[in-house]
Amino acid sequence: MAQTRYRSLKDLLGEEYVVPGTPLCSGCGALLTFRLFHKALGKKVVWVNAAGCITLMIVYPFSPLKSSWMYTAMGCAPAGAQGIRDALDILIEKGEVDPEEDLKVVVVTGDGAANDIGLQSASGAIHRRLDFYYLCYDNEAFGNTGFQFSPSTPYGSKTMTSLPTPLIPEGHKGRKKDLFEIWRAHNPPYLATVSPSHPMDMMRKIEKAERFKGPKLFISISPCPPGWGYDTMKTIRMARLAVETGVWPLKEAVHGEVRHTFIPRSLKPLEEYLKEQERFKHLFYPLRREDIIGRMQREVEEYWRKVYSTEVLEEKKD
Amino acid sequence: MMRSKLIAELRPRREVVSTITKSKMLTGNVTAAWAARLAEVDYIPAFPITPQTEIIEKLSEWIALGEFKAKLTIVDSEHSMLAAAGTASLTGARVFTATSSQGLLYGFEMLYNIAGWRAPIVLVNVSRAVAAPISLEPDHNDFLSTRDSGFILLQAETCQEVLDLILLAYRVSEDNRVLLPSLVNMDGFHTSFTREPVKIPEIEEVRRFLPKYTQQLPFRASKPSAKGVAVLRPPLYSFYKYQMHLSSINAINVFKEACEKFEECFARRYDVIEKYMLDDSKYAIVMMGSYASIGKKAVRILREEGVSVGLLKLRMIRPLPSKDIRKALEGKKAVAVIDQNISPGLGGILYSDISSILYNSDNKPKVILPVIGGVGGKTITLDEIRYVVELLEKYANGGEPEPILLLREDELREVESLLRIGVGE
Amino acid sequence: MLIYARFHGRGGQGIKTASRILGNAAHLEGYFTQDFPVYGAERRGAPIVAFTKITDEPSTMFDRGYILNPNLILIADDSLLDDPIVNPLAGLQSNGTVFINTSKSIDRLTRDRCDIRLVTEDLIDLSLKYVGRTILSTGLGSIAAKLTGIIRWSSVEEGVKEELLEIGIKGEILEKNIIFAKVCFERVYPSPLPIPKIVKSSKIVTISWLPPPITIPEVRNIGNTEIRKTGNWRIFKPIINLEKCNRCGLCVVYCPEGVVVMNSEGPEIKYDNCKGCLICFNECPVKAIGYLREVETS
């Protein structure tokens, strides 16, 4: 990371490719991630989308993008990207398209499409070494349909299909699918998690990914004010707390080799993150559920114990 | 006298340019691959399924040998295959792909999308009966399930027709008056694996017939656009969908025009329907696909026996060429529609289409007889068609026809013996 | 008797719940009732609409869907009045009633439509006072019920309770909402509503084939959303104090909408499209950004 376009926040103030006036929710974390991502990628982009909140950015006759957009269907955005990439490749090879007209092909989907209905299509595209970017904005539920649980919903979250009741005090009983590891098992050249609260980290990762041909995959935490239940002004705060409590590790994997890009000296208590969100309110009110909160905290600690014992100790040895 | 008239009907209507093209023994599948090669398609997303596999095997072999320049990508499913096909077409590539049966149904969602995107790909379906139960032999349930998708639907009978209809399909689909994808159907085994002589034209001849594909606003860095976008205003949605319908209707005349040009280039003449010994017949049977060959043979023999019957072969299913079909069947005493498909609770799918076309005619047949035959690849014999014609003669003199399933006594015995083994005594 | 009530509001303001409170209360009174929301692509903050139909004669309820000829309109947000696409007063029957949640005086409305009755209240103010947060649904539903002139408070109370429990609001917040609803119920008075006249629609047209590209659902005129003035979604308006500002640019980076731009003088908010999420306020490291309630700024 010796040479980077992004040395200070000032380097993030450049041209915008998403104009205002979208119909997305006020304070939308996904839109923020998308906007920053676009800044890093530049204008020569075609976005390929699967059904999700972001889909509604573009409803006829409006588009806030200065770049191209292709909505496919919920299950096949990576395949849609394949078609565009392959077509550009063969038409350039045949001399029918000027290489100057080439585009970066970028899939953008929510966590529902990425983890569930579109997982096969993504797996196929990554396996085929499709030269593309994939941005998964993870708001930890099917946000667009009104916040039902997805495979990305964390244990203990209330969603519209996992309401906490006396029978099921924790709300969502399932555990968050580890999309990072699922994707990493395909051995893509570049894979990273990002957070809109840490824009420098995000921009440098996208910049780094540009060096690689093949699948370049990103998962961004994307706080959702109506779904998570917090005031719109706290979107960045939520993302930052997720990183600082350790529940959203910032990391990258280059050719499968994992490295954490932000290692907190000490983790903030997870509670600080949970208690500000309606979706976890049942863990604190009317009764504090130490058992559930404790379990969630232990899982985070377990994760970081491994990180500290591998990466941090490795670094110390060096 | 009758025979000489029939021969006249078969003969091309005008003098045509003679070509030096020689014929080769080819299966329907290899013929389809040849058509894609001759259309100089840029892109073939694919996923294997019986009985379509031979098509993509052949194409990938040619590409690997360097004989044919195109990009072929084996993807993870038919859903992905069709998604890639559609977006590649919107990027400016001429796209070919092929599937069958379960594969077609697995990708079904994308058929409506491709048509709605107005992406003029050509998809070949090799018909195979749909599970459950699993089958390998052909019927038309897979093909006809797509009839409301917006695809132009064409059905081939012979291997030569497979080649010719694919070339015609590109010309029609890519025409601005249409701009809808095409689905060219051939029957598994009976066409796909049957070898017969096929005339393969020279590539220069094909270029004369088929202009290059130009997508008006492909994905390019200098000209961004947003495609596949949501349309949430109900009147605007109605507008777009109705425009798809009108464009599909345009395809009837665009196809006829293309047939004229086709005849000029290749000396073979097609139309949206094909009439066989039909013009002067009292009775008519309606069929499509490979089984129409069996129907034609039966008609010829029955004619020789003095029975006044002709055959209407459907070639274009969507748009449904209503005027042509009505004109061909008006004045008949009775018509039988042999559906090689089954819509449980309705009967045959084409029966309703044909009946609705004729309903408003002043000179409609007295009776239209619904017949289901050839489902799951069950063969149809001469005597089964003879039986259908006998029923037509009977109902022409009165009585309300009952829907019938063509199943013979020997076949029933086979069914019973299999059931005895499977169920136990 | 036929009441056609149409609710206009923004996503997140509880328009659907308001229409259901009215529907439920009327149902509890023994009337034949239908309620129905319309969802679009729009998210929290964008205009939405809901309907409630009430009658004492079931045959007049042979109806479904949009109300084009309301005799009662309830508008949760006065900024919708100037939205040409929403056009919230469309079809309001002569002598019909319109209720607007506003803190302003809206005389111009009755100047344009002197044949309608206008009722206003500042529900945001009332809800902040009685519930401690901005909630409109209960107040709006309660006011709607009162304006029909045929629903008693006891049915409204029951309706509020059932509808709020349905969306998971219970305990203390529920109690506060009921008090809020009661206050609202007592603040307005009904006047007789006219029988809605059947709307005559314009004539049927013939559509013929048109050439592409206009028949292809693709947007060619991209980057065009700025004309949607999403600034009117705002309840609170962020204001930058350039004297305190250190030009770090964080507000520019963190704005989801990209409505904060860095000029030579410092950051500037493009209010036409600022939805008022206040991330900039919350994240400013030198506290150079404050905010005001939108109504106090004009």
Short mmCIF file of N, CA, C and O in Angstrom, two decimals, chain B residues 53-154:
data_model
loop_
_atom_site.label_atom_id
_atom_site.label_comp_id
_atom_site.label_asym_id
_atom_site.label_seq_id
_atom_site.Cartn_x
_atom_site.Cartn_y
_atom_site.Cartn_z
N THR B 53 -27.41 -31.64 -25.53
CA THR B 53 -25.97 -31.54 -25.33
C THR B 53 -25.13 -31.54 -26.60
O THR B 53 -24.13 -30.84 -26.68
N GLU B 54 -25.57 -32.31 -27.58
CA GLU B 54 -24.78 -32.43 -28.82
C GLU B 54 -24.56 -31.06 -29.47
O GLU B 54 -23.52 -30.81 -30.09
N ILE B 55 -25.53 -30.17 -29.29
CA ILE B 55 -25.42 -28.83 -29.91
C ILE B 55 -24.22 -28.10 -29.32
O ILE B 55 -23.36 -27.59 -30.05
N ILE B 56 -24.15 -28.06 -28.00
CA ILE B 56 -23.07 -27.27 -27.39
C ILE B 56 -21.73 -28.01 -27.47
O ILE B 56 -20.68 -27.39 -27.54
N GLU B 57 -21.78 -29.34 -27.52
CA GLU B 57 -20.53 -30.10 -27.72
C GLU B 57 -19.92 -29.73 -29.07
O GLU B 57 -18.72 -29.47 -29.18
N LYS B 58 -20.78 -29.69 -30.08
CA LYS B 58 -20.29 -29.40 -31.43
C LYS B 58 -19.72 -27.99 -31.50
O LYS B 58 -18.63 -27.77 -32.03
N LEU B 59 -20.46 -27.05 -30.93
CA LEU B 59 -20.00 -25.65 -30.98
C LEU B 59 -18.68 -25.49 -30.24
O LEU B 59 -17.78 -24.81 -30.71
N SER B 60 -18.59 -26.14 -29.07
CA SER B 60 -17.34 -25.96 -28.30
C SER B 60 -16.18 -26.62 -29.03
O SER B 60 -15.05 -26.13 -28.98
N GLU B 61 -16.44 -27.72 -29.74
CA GLU B 61 -15.39 -28.38 -30.52
C GLU B 61 -14.88 -27.45 -31.63
O GLU B 61 -13.67 -27.26 -31.78
N TRP B 62 -15.81 -26.85 -32.36
CA TRP B 62 -15.40 -25.95 -33.45
C TRP B 62 -14.60 -24.77 -32.92
O TRP B 62 -13.64 -24.32 -33.52
N ILE B 63 -15.06 -24.23 -31.77
CA ILE B 63 -14.36 -23.07 -31.20
C ILE B 63 -12.95 -23.50 -30.76
O ILE B 63 -11.96 -22.80 -31.02
N ALA B 64 -12.87 -24.68 -30.12
CA ALA B 64 -11.57 -25.18 -29.66
C ALA B 64 -10.62 -25.43 -30.82
O ALA B 64 -9.41 -25.22 -30.71
N LEU B 65 -11.16 -25.85 -31.95
CA LEU B 65 -10.32 -26.10 -33.13
C LEU B 65 -9.95 -24.82 -33.87
O LEU B 65 -9.14 -24.84 -34.79
N GLY B 66 -10.61 -23.72 -33.46
CA GLY B 66 -10.34 -22.46 -34.16
C GLY B 66 -11.10 -22.33 -35.47
O GLY B 66 -10.83 -21.44 -36.27
N GLU B 67 -12.06 -23.21 -35.67
CA GLU B 67 -12.83 -23.14 -36.93
C GLU B 67 -13.92 -22.07 -36.87
O GLU B 67 -14.48 -21.69 -37.89
N PHE B 68 -14.24 -21.70 -35.65
CA PHE B 68 -15.38 -20.81 -35.47
C PHE B 68 -15.03 -19.86 -34.32
O PHE B 68 -14.66 -20.31 -33.24
N LYS B 69 -15.12 -18.54 -34.61
CA LYS B 69 -14.73 -17.56 -33.60
C LYS B 69 -15.97 -17.09 -32.83
O LYS B 69 -16.79 -16.35 -33.35
N ALA B 70 -16.05 -17.54 -31.61
CA ALA B 70 -17.14 -17.11 -30.73
C ALA B 70 -16.72 -17.43 -29.31
O ALA B 70 -15.76 -18.16 -29.08
N LYS B 71 -17.43 -16.87 -28.35
CA LYS B 71 -17.14 -17.15 -26.95
C LYS B 71 -18.23 -18.08 -26.42
O LYS B 71 -19.41 -17.76 -26.53
N LEU B 72 -17.78 -19.22 -25.90
CA LEU B 72 -18.74 -20.15 -25.31
C LEU B 72 -18.40 -20.30 -23.83
O LEU B 72 -17.26 -20.60 -23.48
N THR B 73 -19.36 -20.03 -22.98
CA THR B 73 -19.14 -20.16 -21.54
C THR B 73 -20.14 -21.16 -20.97
O THR B 73 -21.34 -20.98 -21.12
N ILE B 74 -19.59 -22.18 -20.33
CA ILE B 74 -20.47 -23.13 -19.64
C ILE B 74 -20.74 -22.54 -18.26
O ILE B 74 -19.81 -22.31 -17.48
N VAL B 75 -21.98 -22.25 -17.98
CA VAL B 75 -22.34 -21.62 -16.71
C VAL B 75 -22.93 -22.65 -15.75
O VAL B 75 -22.84 -23.85 -15.96
N ASP B 76 -23.52 -22.14 -14.66
CA ASP B 76 -23.90 -23.02 -13.56
C ASP B 76 -25.34 -23.51 -13.59
O ASP B 76 -25.71 -24.35 -12.77
N SER B 77 -26.15 -23.00 -14.50
CA SER B 77 -27.55 -23.43 -14.58
C SER B 77 -28.18 -22.76 -15.78
O SER B 77 -27.62 -21.83 -16.34
N GLU B 78 -29.35 -23.21 -16.13
CA GLU B 78 -30.07 -22.57 -17.24
C GLU B 78 -30.53 -21.17 -16.87
O GLU B 78 -30.68 -20.30 -17.71
N HIS B 79 -30.80 -20.97 -15.57
CA HIS B 79 -31.21 -19.63 -15.13
C HIS B 79 -30.06 -18.65 -15.40
O HIS B 79 -30.26 -17.59 -15.99
N SER B 80 -28.86 -19.05 -15.00
CA SER B 80 -27.69 -18.21 -15.25
C SER B 80 -27.41 -18.10 -16.75
O SER B 80 -27.04 -17.05 -17.25
N MET B 81 -27.61 -19.21 -17.44
CA MET B 81 -27.36 -19.24 -18.89
C MET B 81 -28.21 -18.20 -19.60
O MET B 81 -27.74 -17.43 -20.43
N LEU B 82 -29.49 -18.16 -19.24
CA LEU B 82 -30.40 -17.23 -19.92
C LEU B 82 -30.12 -15.79 -19.47
O LEU B 82 -30.25 -14.86 -20.26
N ALA B 83 -29.74 -15.61 -18.21
CA ALA B 83 -29.38 -14.26 -17.73
C ALA B 83 -28.19 -13.74 -18.54
O ALA B 83 -28.21 -12.61 -19.03
N ALA B 84 -27.17 -14.59 -18.68
CA ALA B 84 -25.98 -14.19 -19.44
C ALA B 84 -26.33 -13.93 -20.90
O ALA B 84 -25.82 -13.00 -21.52
N ALA B 85 -27.20 -14.77 -21.44
CA ALA B 85 -27.61 -14.60 -22.85
C ALA B 85 -28.25 -13.23 -23.05
O ALA B 85 -27.93 -12.50 -23.98
N GLY B 86 -29.15 -12.89 -22.14
CA GLY B 86 -29.88 -11.62 -22.27
C GLY B 86 -28.96 -10.41 -22.14
O GLY B 86 -29.00 -9.49 -22.95
N THR B 87 -28.10 -10.43 -21.11
CA THR B 87 -27.25 -9.24 -20.90
C THR B 87 -26.20 -9.12 -22.01
O THR B 87 -25.85 -8.01 -22.40
N ALA B 88 -25.73 -10.25 -22.53
CA ALA B 88 -24.76 -10.20 -23.63
C ALA B 88 -25.41 -9.59 -24.87
O ALA B 88 -24.80 -8.80 -25.59
N SER B 89 -26.66 -9.95 -25.10
CA SER B 89 -27.38 -9.40 -26.25
C SER B 89 -27.53 -7.88 -26.11
O SER B 89 -27.34 -7.14 -27.08
N LEU B 90 -27.80 -7.43 -24.88
CA LEU B 90 -27.92 -5.98 -24.65
C LEU B 90 -26.57 -5.28 -24.74
O LEU B 90 -26.50 -4.07 -24.87
N THR B 91 -25.50 -6.07 -24.68
CA THR B 91 -24.15 -5.50 -24.81
C THR B 91 -23.72 -5.48 -26.28
O THR B 91 -22.64 -5.01 -26.62
N GLY B 92 -24.56 -6.02 -27.15
CA GLY B 92 -24.28 -5.94 -28.57
C GLY B 92 -23.81 -7.21 -29.23
O GLY B 92 -23.44 -7.22 -30.40
N ALA B 93 -23.79 -8.31 -28.47
CA ALA B 93 -23.38 -9.58 -29.06
C ALA B 93 -24.59 -10.30 -29.66
O ALA B 93 -25.69 -10.21 -29.13
N ARG B 94 -24.35 -11.02 -30.76
CA ARG B 94 -25.40 -11.92 -31.25
C ARG B 94 -25.27 -13.21 -30.44
O ARG B 94 -24.19 -13.79 -30.35
N VAL B 95 -26.37 -13.61 -29.85
CA VAL B 95 -26.32 -14.69 -28.86
C VAL B 95 -27.14 -15.89 -29.31
O VAL B 95 -28.25 -15.75 -29.83
N PHE B 96 -26.54 -17.06 -29.10
CA PHE B 96 -27.24 -18.31 -29.35
C PHE B 96 -27.16 -19.15 -28.09
O PHE B 96 -26.12 -19.16 -27.41
N THR B 97 -28.21 -19.86 -27.78
CA THR B 97 -28.11 -20.83 -26.70
C THR B 97 -29.18 -21.91 -26.90
O THR B 97 -30.04 -21.77 -27.77
N ALA B 98 -29.06 -22.97 -26.12
CA ALA B 98 -29.97 -24.10 -26.32
C ALA B 98 -30.21 -24.81 -25.00
O ALA B 98 -29.35 -24.86 -24.13
N THR B 99 -31.40 -25.37 -24.88
CA THR B 99 -31.72 -26.14 -23.69
C THR B 99 -32.83 -27.14 -24.01
O THR B 99 -33.19 -27.33 -25.17
N SER B 100 -33.34 -27.77 -22.97
CA SER B 100 -34.43 -28.73 -23.09
C SER B 100 -35.25 -28.71 -21.81
O SER B 100 -34.69 -28.53 -20.73
N SER B 101 -36.53 -28.96 -21.94
CA SER B 101 -37.36 -29.47 -20.85
C SER B 101 -37.12 -28.84 -19.48
O SER B 101 -37.40 -27.67 -19.26
N GLN B 102 -36.56 -29.61 -18.56
CA GLN B 102 -36.35 -29.14 -17.18
C GLN B 102 -35.49 -27.89 -17.18
O GLN B 102 -35.69 -26.99 -16.36
N GLY B 103 -34.55 -27.84 -18.09
CA GLY B 103 -33.66 -26.69 -18.18
C GLY B 103 -34.42 -25.44 -18.57
O GLY B 103 -34.23 -24.37 -17.99
N LEU B 104 -35.31 -25.60 -19.52
CA LEU B 104 -36.13 -24.47 -19.95
C LEU B 104 -36.98 -23.98 -18.78
O LEU B 104 -37.10 -22.78 -18.54
N LEU B 105 -37.54 -24.93 -18.05
CA LEU B 105 -38.38 -24.54 -16.90
C LEU B 105 -37.55 -23.93 -15.79
O LEU B 105 -37.98 -23.00 -15.12
N TYR B 106 -36.32 -24.42 -15.59
CA TYR B 106 -35.47 -23.87 -14.54
C TYR B 106 -35.12 -22.40 -14.85
O TYR B 106 -35.00 -21.59 -13.96
N GLY B 107 -34.97 -22.11 -16.11
CA GLY B 107 -34.62 -20.73 -16.50
C GLY B 107 -35.83 -19.86 -16.82
O GLY B 107 -35.68 -18.74 -17.27
N PHE B 108 -37.00 -20.40 -16.55
CA PHE B 108 -38.25 -19.79 -17.03
C PHE B 108 -38.36 -18.30 -16.72
O PHE B 108 -38.76 -17.51 -17.56
N GLU B 109 -38.01 -17.91 -15.49
CA GLU B 109 -38.12 -16.51 -15.08
C GLU B 109 -37.40 -15.60 -16.06
O GLU B 109 -37.86 -14.50 -16.37
N MET B 110 -36.25 -16.09 -16.54
CA MET B 110 -35.45 -15.22 -17.39
C MET B 110 -36.03 -15.08 -18.80
O MET B 110 -35.69 -14.15 -19.52
N LEU B 111 -36.88 -16.02 -19.21
CA LEU B 111 -37.49 -15.90 -20.54
C LEU B 111 -38.32 -14.61 -20.61
O LEU B 111 -38.22 -13.84 -21.56
N TYR B 112 -39.13 -14.41 -19.58
CA TYR B 112 -39.94 -13.18 -19.54
C TYR B 112 -39.04 -11.95 -19.49
O TYR B 112 -39.35 -10.92 -20.08
N ASN B 113 -37.92 -12.06 -18.76
CA ASN B 113 -37.01 -10.92 -18.67
C ASN B 113 -36.37 -10.61 -20.02
O ASN B 113 -36.34 -9.46 -20.44
N ILE B 114 -35.86 -11.63 -20.67
CA ILE B 114 -35.17 -11.41 -21.96
C ILE B 114 -36.13 -10.75 -22.95
O ILE B 114 -35.78 -9.82 -23.66
N ALA B 115 -37.36 -11.26 -22.96
CA ALA B 115 -38.35 -10.68 -23.88
C ALA B 115 -38.65 -9.23 -23.48
O ALA B 115 -38.72 -8.35 -24.34
N GLY B 116 -38.79 -9.00 -22.18
CA GLY B 116 -39.09 -7.65 -21.70
C GLY B 116 -37.94 -6.68 -21.92
O GLY B 116 -38.15 -5.49 -22.13
N TRP B 117 -36.72 -7.20 -21.89
CA TRP B 117 -35.54 -6.36 -22.19
C TRP B 117 -35.46 -6.07 -23.68
O TRP B 117 -34.64 -5.28 -24.11
N ARG B 118 -36.24 -6.79 -24.44
CA ARG B 118 -36.22 -6.70 -25.91
C ARG B 118 -34.85 -7.10 -26.45
O ARG B 118 -34.28 -6.43 -27.32
N ALA B 119 -34.34 -8.20 -25.91
CA ALA B 119 -33.03 -8.72 -26.30
C ALA B 119 -33.24 -9.86 -27.31
O ALA B 119 -33.76 -10.91 -26.94
N PRO B 120 -32.86 -9.65 -28.58
CA PRO B 120 -33.24 -10.59 -29.64
C PRO B 120 -32.33 -11.81 -29.75
O PRO B 120 -31.73 -12.06 -30.79
N ILE B 121 -32.24 -12.60 -28.70
CA ILE B 121 -31.43 -13.82 -28.78
C ILE B 121 -32.23 -14.91 -29.52
O ILE B 121 -33.44 -14.80 -29.71
N VAL B 122 -31.54 -15.96 -29.91
CA VAL B 122 -32.24 -17.15 -30.41
C VAL B 122 -31.90 -18.32 -29.49
O VAL B 122 -30.73 -18.61 -29.22
N LEU B 123 -32.95 -18.92 -28.99
CA LEU B 123 -32.82 -20.05 -28.07
C LEU B 123 -33.42 -21.27 -28.77
O LEU B 123 -34.54 -21.20 -29.27
N VAL B 124 -32.64 -22.35 -28.81
CA VAL B 124 -33.18 -23.59 -29.35
C VAL B 124 -33.61 -24.46 -28.18
O VAL B 124 -32.87 -24.63 -27.22
N ASN B 125 -34.83 -24.95 -28.26
CA ASN B 125 -35.27 -25.92 -27.26
C ASN B 125 -35.42 -27.26 -27.95
O ASN B 125 -36.01 -27.36 -29.02
N VAL B 126 -34.82 -28.27 -27.34
CA VAL B 126 -35.00 -29.62 -27.86
C VAL B 126 -36.05 -30.26 -26.96
O VAL B 126 -35.78 -30.59 -25.81
N SER B 127 -37.23 -30.41 -27.48
CA SER B 127 -38.37 -30.79 -26.65
C SER B 127 -38.17 -32.14 -25.98
O SER B 127 -37.69 -33.10 -26.60
N ARG B 128 -38.53 -32.16 -24.72
CA ARG B 128 -38.48 -33.38 -23.94
C ARG B 128 -39.58 -33.25 -22.90
O ARG B 128 -39.73 -32.17 -22.30
N ALA B 129 -40.33 -34.32 -22.69
CA ALA B 129 -41.46 -34.27 -21.77
C ALA B 129 -40.97 -33.87 -20.39
O ALA B 129 -39.86 -34.19 -19.98
N VAL B 130 -41.83 -33.16 -19.67
CA VAL B 130 -41.44 -32.54 -18.40
C VAL B 130 -41.75 -33.45 -17.22
O VAL B 130 -42.80 -34.09 -17.18
N ALA B 131 -40.83 -33.48 -16.25
CA ALA B 131 -41.03 -34.25 -15.01
C ALA B 131 -42.02 -33.51 -14.11
O ALA B 131 -42.14 -32.29 -14.20
N ALA B 132 -42.70 -34.20 -13.17
CA ALA B 132 -42.62 -35.61 -12.91
C ALA B 132 -43.74 -36.33 -13.66
O ALA B 132 -44.78 -35.73 -13.84
N PRO B 133 -43.57 -37.57 -14.03
CA PRO B 133 -42.34 -38.34 -13.90
C PRO B 133 -41.29 -37.93 -14.94
O PRO B 133 -41.62 -37.37 -15.96
N ILE B 134 -40.04 -38.22 -14.61
CA ILE B 134 -38.94 -37.91 -15.53
C ILE B 134 -39.12 -38.70 -16.81
O ILE B 134 -39.51 -39.86 -16.79
N SER B 135 -38.82 -38.05 -17.89
CA SER B 135 -38.90 -38.71 -19.19
C SER B 135 -37.75 -38.20 -20.04
O SER B 135 -37.13 -37.19 -19.69
N LEU B 136 -37.42 -38.91 -21.10
CA LEU B 136 -36.40 -38.41 -22.01
C LEU B 136 -36.97 -38.10 -23.38
O LEU B 136 -36.37 -37.41 -24.18
N GLU B 137 -38.16 -38.65 -23.64
CA GLU B 137 -38.73 -38.54 -24.98
C GLU B 137 -39.54 -37.25 -25.13
O GLU B 137 -39.88 -36.62 -24.14
N PRO B 138 -39.84 -36.89 -26.36
CA PRO B 138 -40.38 -35.55 -26.57
C PRO B 138 -41.89 -35.43 -26.40
O PRO B 138 -42.63 -36.37 -26.68
N ASP B 139 -42.32 -34.31 -25.90
CA ASP B 139 -43.63 -33.73 -26.20
C ASP B 139 -43.49 -32.23 -26.06
O ASP B 139 -42.39 -31.73 -25.81
N HIS B 140 -44.60 -31.51 -26.22
CA HIS B 140 -44.46 -30.06 -26.38
C HIS B 140 -44.84 -29.25 -25.15
O HIS B 140 -45.03 -28.04 -25.23
N ASN B 141 -44.97 -29.91 -24.00
CA ASN B 141 -45.30 -29.14 -22.80
C ASN B 141 -44.21 -28.12 -22.43
O ASN B 141 -44.51 -27.01 -22.01
N ASP B 142 -42.95 -28.51 -22.59
CA ASP B 142 -41.88 -27.56 -22.26
C ASP B 142 -41.96 -26.34 -23.16
O ASP B 142 -42.05 -25.19 -22.71
N PHE B 143 -42.00 -26.59 -24.45
CA PHE B 143 -42.04 -25.52 -25.46
C PHE B 143 -43.25 -24.61 -25.26
O PHE B 143 -43.13 -23.39 -25.19
N LEU B 144 -44.43 -25.22 -25.13
CA LEU B 144 -45.65 -24.40 -25.09
C LEU B 144 -45.82 -23.66 -23.77
O LEU B 144 -46.58 -22.70 -23.70
N SER B 145 -45.09 -24.10 -22.74
CA SER B 145 -45.18 -23.35 -21.48
C SER B 145 -44.66 -21.92 -21.63
O SER B 145 -44.96 -21.06 -20.82
N THR B 146 -43.88 -21.68 -22.68
CA THR B 146 -43.28 -20.35 -22.86
C THR B 146 -44.17 -19.43 -23.70
O THR B 146 -43.75 -18.34 -24.05
N ARG B 147 -45.38 -19.89 -24.00
CA ARG B 147 -46.14 -19.18 -25.03
C ARG B 147 -46.56 -17.76 -24.63
O ARG B 147 -46.86 -16.95 -25.50
N ASP B 148 -46.56 -17.44 -23.36
CA ASP B 148 -46.95 -16.09 -22.93
C ASP B 148 -45.75 -15.22 -22.57
O ASP B 148 -45.90 -14.15 -22.00
N SER B 149 -44.54 -15.71 -22.87
CA SER B 149 -43.34 -15.01 -22.40
C SER B 149 -42.96 -13.81 -23.26
O SER B 149 -42.22 -12.95 -22.82
N GLY B 150 -43.44 -13.78 -24.49
CA GLY B 150 -43.00 -12.73 -25.41
C GLY B 150 -42.01 -13.23 -26.44
O GLY B 150 -41.67 -12.52 -27.38
N PHE B 151 -41.52 -14.45 -26.29
CA PHE B 151 -40.65 -15.05 -27.31
C PHE B 151 -41.46 -15.31 -28.59
O PHE B 151 -42.65 -15.62 -28.53
N ILE B 152 -40.79 -15.19 -29.73
CA ILE B 152 -41.34 -15.67 -30.98
C ILE B 152 -41.14 -17.19 -30.97
O ILE B 152 -40.01 -17.65 -30.76
N LEU B 153 -42.19 -17.96 -31.16
CA LEU B 153 -42.07 -19.42 -31.07
C LEU B 153 -42.20 -20.04 -32.45
O LEU B 153 -43.20 -19.84 -33.14
N LEU B 154 -41.16 -20.80 -32.82
CA LEU B 154 -41.16 -21.48 -34.11
C LEU B 154 -40.90 -22.96 -33.88
O LEU B 154 -40.05 -23.32 -33.07
#
